[in-house]
Short mmCIF file of C-alpha atoms in Angstrom, two decimals:
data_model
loop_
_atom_site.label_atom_id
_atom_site.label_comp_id
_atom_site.label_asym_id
_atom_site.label_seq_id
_atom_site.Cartn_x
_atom_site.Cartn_y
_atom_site.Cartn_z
CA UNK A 1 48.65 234.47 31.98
CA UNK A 2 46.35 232.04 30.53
CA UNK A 3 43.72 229.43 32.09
CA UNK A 4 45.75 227.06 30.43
CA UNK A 5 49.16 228.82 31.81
CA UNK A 6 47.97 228.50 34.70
CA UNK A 7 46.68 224.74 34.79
CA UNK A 8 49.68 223.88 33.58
CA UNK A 9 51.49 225.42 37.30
CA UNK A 10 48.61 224.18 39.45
CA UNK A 11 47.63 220.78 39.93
CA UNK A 12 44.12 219.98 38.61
CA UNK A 13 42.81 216.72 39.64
CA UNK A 14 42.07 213.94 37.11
CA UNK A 15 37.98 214.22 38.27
CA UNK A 16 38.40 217.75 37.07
CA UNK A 17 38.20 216.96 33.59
CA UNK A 18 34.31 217.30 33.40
CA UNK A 19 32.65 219.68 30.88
CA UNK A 20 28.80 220.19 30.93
CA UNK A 21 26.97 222.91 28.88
CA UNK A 22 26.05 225.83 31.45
CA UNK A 23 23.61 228.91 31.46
CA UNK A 24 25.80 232.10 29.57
CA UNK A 25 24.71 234.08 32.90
CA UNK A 26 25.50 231.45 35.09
CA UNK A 27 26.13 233.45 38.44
CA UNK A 28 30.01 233.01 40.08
CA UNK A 29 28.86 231.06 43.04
CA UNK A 30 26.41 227.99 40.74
CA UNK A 31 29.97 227.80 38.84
CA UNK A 32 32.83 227.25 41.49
CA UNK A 33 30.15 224.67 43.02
CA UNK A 34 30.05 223.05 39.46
CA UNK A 35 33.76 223.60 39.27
CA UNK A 36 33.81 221.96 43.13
CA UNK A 37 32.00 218.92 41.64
CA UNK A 38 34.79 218.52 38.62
CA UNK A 39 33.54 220.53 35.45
CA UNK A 40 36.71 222.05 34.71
CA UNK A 41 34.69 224.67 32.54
CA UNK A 42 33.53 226.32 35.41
CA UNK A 43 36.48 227.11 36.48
CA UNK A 44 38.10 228.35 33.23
CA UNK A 45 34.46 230.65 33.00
CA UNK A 46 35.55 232.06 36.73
CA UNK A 47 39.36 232.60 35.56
CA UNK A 48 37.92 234.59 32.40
CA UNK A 49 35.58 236.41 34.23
CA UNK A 50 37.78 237.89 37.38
CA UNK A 51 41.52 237.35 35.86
CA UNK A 52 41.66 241.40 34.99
CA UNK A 53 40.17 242.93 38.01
CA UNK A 54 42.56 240.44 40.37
CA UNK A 55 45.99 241.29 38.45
CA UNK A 56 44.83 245.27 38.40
CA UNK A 57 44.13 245.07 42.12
CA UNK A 58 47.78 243.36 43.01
CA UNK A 59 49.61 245.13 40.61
CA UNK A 60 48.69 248.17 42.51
CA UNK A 61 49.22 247.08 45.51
CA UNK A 62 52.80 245.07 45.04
CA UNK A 63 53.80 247.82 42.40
CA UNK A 64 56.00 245.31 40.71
CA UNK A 65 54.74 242.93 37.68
CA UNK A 66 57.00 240.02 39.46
CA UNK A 67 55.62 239.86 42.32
CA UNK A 68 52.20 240.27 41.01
CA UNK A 69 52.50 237.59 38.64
CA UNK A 70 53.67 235.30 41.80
CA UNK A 71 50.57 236.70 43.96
CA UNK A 72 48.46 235.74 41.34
CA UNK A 73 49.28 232.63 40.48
CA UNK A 74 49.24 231.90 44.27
CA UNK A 75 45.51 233.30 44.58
CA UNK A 76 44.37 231.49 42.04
CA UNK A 77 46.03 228.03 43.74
CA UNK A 78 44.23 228.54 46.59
CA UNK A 79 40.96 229.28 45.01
CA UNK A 80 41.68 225.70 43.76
CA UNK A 81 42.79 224.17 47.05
CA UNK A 82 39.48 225.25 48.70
CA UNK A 83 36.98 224.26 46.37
CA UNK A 84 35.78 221.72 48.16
CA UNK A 85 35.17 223.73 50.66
CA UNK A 86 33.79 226.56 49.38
CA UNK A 87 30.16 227.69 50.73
CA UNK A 88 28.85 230.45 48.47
CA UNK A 89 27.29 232.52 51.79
CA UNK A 90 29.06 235.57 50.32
CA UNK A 91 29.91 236.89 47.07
CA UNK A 92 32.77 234.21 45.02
CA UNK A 93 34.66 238.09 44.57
CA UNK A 94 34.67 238.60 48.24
CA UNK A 95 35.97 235.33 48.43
CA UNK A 96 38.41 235.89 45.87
CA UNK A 97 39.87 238.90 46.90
CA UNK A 98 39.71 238.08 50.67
CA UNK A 99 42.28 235.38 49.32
CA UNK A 100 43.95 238.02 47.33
CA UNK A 101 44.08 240.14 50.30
CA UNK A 102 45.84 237.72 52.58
CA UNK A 103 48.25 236.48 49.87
CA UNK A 104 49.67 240.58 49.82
CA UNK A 105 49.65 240.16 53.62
CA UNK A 106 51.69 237.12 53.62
CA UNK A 107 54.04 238.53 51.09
CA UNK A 108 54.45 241.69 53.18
CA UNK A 109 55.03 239.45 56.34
CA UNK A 110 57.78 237.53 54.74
CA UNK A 111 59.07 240.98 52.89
CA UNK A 112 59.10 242.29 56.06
CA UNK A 113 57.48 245.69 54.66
CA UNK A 114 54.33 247.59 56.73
CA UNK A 115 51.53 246.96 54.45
CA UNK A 116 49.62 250.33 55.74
CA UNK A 117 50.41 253.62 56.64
CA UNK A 118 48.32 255.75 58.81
CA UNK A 119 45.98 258.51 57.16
CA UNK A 120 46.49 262.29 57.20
CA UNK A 121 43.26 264.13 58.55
CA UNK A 122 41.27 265.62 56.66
CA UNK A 123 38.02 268.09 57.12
CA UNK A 124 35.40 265.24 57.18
CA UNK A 125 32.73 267.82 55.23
CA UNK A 126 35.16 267.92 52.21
CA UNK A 127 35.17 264.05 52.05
CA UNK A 128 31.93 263.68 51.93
CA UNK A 129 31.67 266.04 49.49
CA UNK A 130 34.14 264.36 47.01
CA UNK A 131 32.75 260.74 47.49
CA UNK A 132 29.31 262.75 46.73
CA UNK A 133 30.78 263.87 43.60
CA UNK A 134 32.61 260.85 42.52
CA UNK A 135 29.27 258.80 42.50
CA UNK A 136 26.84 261.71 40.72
CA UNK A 137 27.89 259.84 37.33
CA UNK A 138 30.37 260.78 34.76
CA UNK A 139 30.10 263.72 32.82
CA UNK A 140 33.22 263.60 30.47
CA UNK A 141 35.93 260.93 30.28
CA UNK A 142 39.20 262.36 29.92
CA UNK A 143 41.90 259.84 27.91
CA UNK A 144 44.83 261.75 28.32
CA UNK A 145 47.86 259.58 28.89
CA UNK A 146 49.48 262.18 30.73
CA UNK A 147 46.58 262.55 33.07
CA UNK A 148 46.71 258.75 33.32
CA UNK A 149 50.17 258.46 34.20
CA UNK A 150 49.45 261.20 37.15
CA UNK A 151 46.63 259.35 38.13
CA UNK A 152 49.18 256.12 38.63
CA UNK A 153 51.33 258.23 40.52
CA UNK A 154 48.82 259.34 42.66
CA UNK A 155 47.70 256.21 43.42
CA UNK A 156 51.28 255.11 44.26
CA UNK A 157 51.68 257.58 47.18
CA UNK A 158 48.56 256.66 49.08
CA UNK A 159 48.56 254.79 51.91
CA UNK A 160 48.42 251.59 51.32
CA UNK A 161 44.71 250.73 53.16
CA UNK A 162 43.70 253.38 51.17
CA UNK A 163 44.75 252.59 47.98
CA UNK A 164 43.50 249.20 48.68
CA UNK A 165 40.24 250.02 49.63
CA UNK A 166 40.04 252.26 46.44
CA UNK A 167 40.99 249.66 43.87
CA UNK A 168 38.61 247.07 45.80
CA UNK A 169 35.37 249.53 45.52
CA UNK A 170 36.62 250.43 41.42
CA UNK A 171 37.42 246.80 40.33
CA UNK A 172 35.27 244.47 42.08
CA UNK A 173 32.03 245.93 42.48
CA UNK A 174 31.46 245.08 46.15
CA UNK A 175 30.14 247.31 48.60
CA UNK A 176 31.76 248.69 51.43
CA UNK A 177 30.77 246.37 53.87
CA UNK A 178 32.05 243.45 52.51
CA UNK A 179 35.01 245.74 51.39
CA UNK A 180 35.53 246.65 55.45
CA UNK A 181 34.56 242.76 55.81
CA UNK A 182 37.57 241.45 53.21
CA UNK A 183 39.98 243.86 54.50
CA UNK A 184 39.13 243.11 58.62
CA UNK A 185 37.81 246.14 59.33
CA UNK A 186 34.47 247.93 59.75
CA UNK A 187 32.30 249.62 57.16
CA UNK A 188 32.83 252.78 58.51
CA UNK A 189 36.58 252.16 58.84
CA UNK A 190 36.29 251.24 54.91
CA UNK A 191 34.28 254.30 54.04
CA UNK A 192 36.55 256.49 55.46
CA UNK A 193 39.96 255.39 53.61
CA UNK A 194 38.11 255.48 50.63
CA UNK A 195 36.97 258.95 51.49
CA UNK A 196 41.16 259.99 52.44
CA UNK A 197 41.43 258.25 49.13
CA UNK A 198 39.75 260.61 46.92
CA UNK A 199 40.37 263.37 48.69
CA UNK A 200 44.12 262.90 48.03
CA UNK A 201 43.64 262.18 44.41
CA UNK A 202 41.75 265.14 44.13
CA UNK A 203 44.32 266.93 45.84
CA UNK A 204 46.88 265.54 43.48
CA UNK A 205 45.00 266.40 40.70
CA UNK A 206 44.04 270.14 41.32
CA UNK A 207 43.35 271.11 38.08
CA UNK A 208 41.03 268.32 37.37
CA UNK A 209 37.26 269.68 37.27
CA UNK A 210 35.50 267.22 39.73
CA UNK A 211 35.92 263.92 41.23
CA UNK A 212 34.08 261.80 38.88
CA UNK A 213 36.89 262.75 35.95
CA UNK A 214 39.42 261.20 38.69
CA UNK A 215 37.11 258.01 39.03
CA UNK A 216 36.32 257.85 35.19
CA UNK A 217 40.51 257.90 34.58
CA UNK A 218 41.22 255.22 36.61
CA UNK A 219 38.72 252.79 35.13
CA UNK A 220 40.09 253.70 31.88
CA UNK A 221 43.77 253.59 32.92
CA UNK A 222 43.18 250.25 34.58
CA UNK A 223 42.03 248.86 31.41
CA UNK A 224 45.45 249.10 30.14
CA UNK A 225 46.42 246.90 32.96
CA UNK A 226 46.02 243.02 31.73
#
């Protein structure tokens, strides 16, 4: 889907139809204001900027292109419904995928699926240990498909916090407060799915050297994805 797709679907207001010449690095939050105040631009800059990272993270939480293409064009309608609104106080990602995260709510609601499923324990000392590892920096980069498509497989059978909380702290770059924030729960809550997270990636990987190769596959995997 395009930005022009997409206009095309949503309604864009007639005042919308401002374009002004802005900064390259124009931050996220100085360009839904601009887009807020009509410069259509802005918004098209946002689109290109977040498009991949938003499909990625509802594709693997829907599992099914349909209903990701649906979520997304939904997400993206309410981003425009609330410009107006919009107070950049937090990051315009948190915003985005705290919309994101409610529109997969509200499809599981009226899909009348469970959107989580509770975690297995697991010896806290090894967590730590592989969410140490997975952040020491890469050391190789394996591109095997077949180690990709086990990574997506993986991936499918966590829980679904989990998973979520995973793909939040890969594709968006927030933290894992605002991560525990977007997803209504605690930071510590949020660290420690993402630490059942790799664990059970690691575990479904076994023959994989360390953690980091697990992280390192799924950013390149996901860059297959849109």
């Amino acid at each position: 889907m395009t930005a022009g797709v997409l206009t095309e679907t949503v309604a864009i207001p007639p005042r919308a139809s401002i374009v002004r010449r802005m900064p390259a690095h124009e931050d996220d939050g100085a360009l839904m204001l601009r887009y807020a105040q009509g410069d259509l631009s802005a918004f098209t800059r946002l689109y290109e900027r977040h498009k991949g990272a938003l499909y990625r993270y509802l594709l693997r939480q829907t599992r099914q292109h349909a209903v990701t293409d649906d979520l997304f064009q939904e997400v993206w309608s309410r981003v425009i419904a609330s410009r107006e609104r919009y107070e950049p106080r937090a990051k315009f990602s948190t915003f985005l995928f705290s919309i994101a995260h409610n529109c997969f709510i509200d499809h599981c609601r009226r899909a009348g699926t469970a959107p989580t499923a509770r975690a297995e324990t697991l010896d806290d000392e090894t967590c730590e240990a592989l969410v140490d590892a997975a952040h020491r920096g890469p050391e190789r980069l394996a591109e095997s498909a077949q180690l990709a498509a086990r990574l997506r497989a993986a991936l499918e059978r966590l829980p679904d916090e989990q998973r979520e909380v995973f793909v939040l702290h890969e594709e968006t770059g927030l933290n894992l407060e605002e991560i525990g924030e977007l997803t209504g729960v605690g930071m510590e809550t949020a660290k420690s799915r993402l630490r059942y997270a790799l664990a059970k990636l690691r575990q479904s990987l076994a023959d994989v050297r360390d953690a980091a190769t697990i992280v390192e596959v799924t950013r390149a995997e996901a860059r297959s994805v849109k």
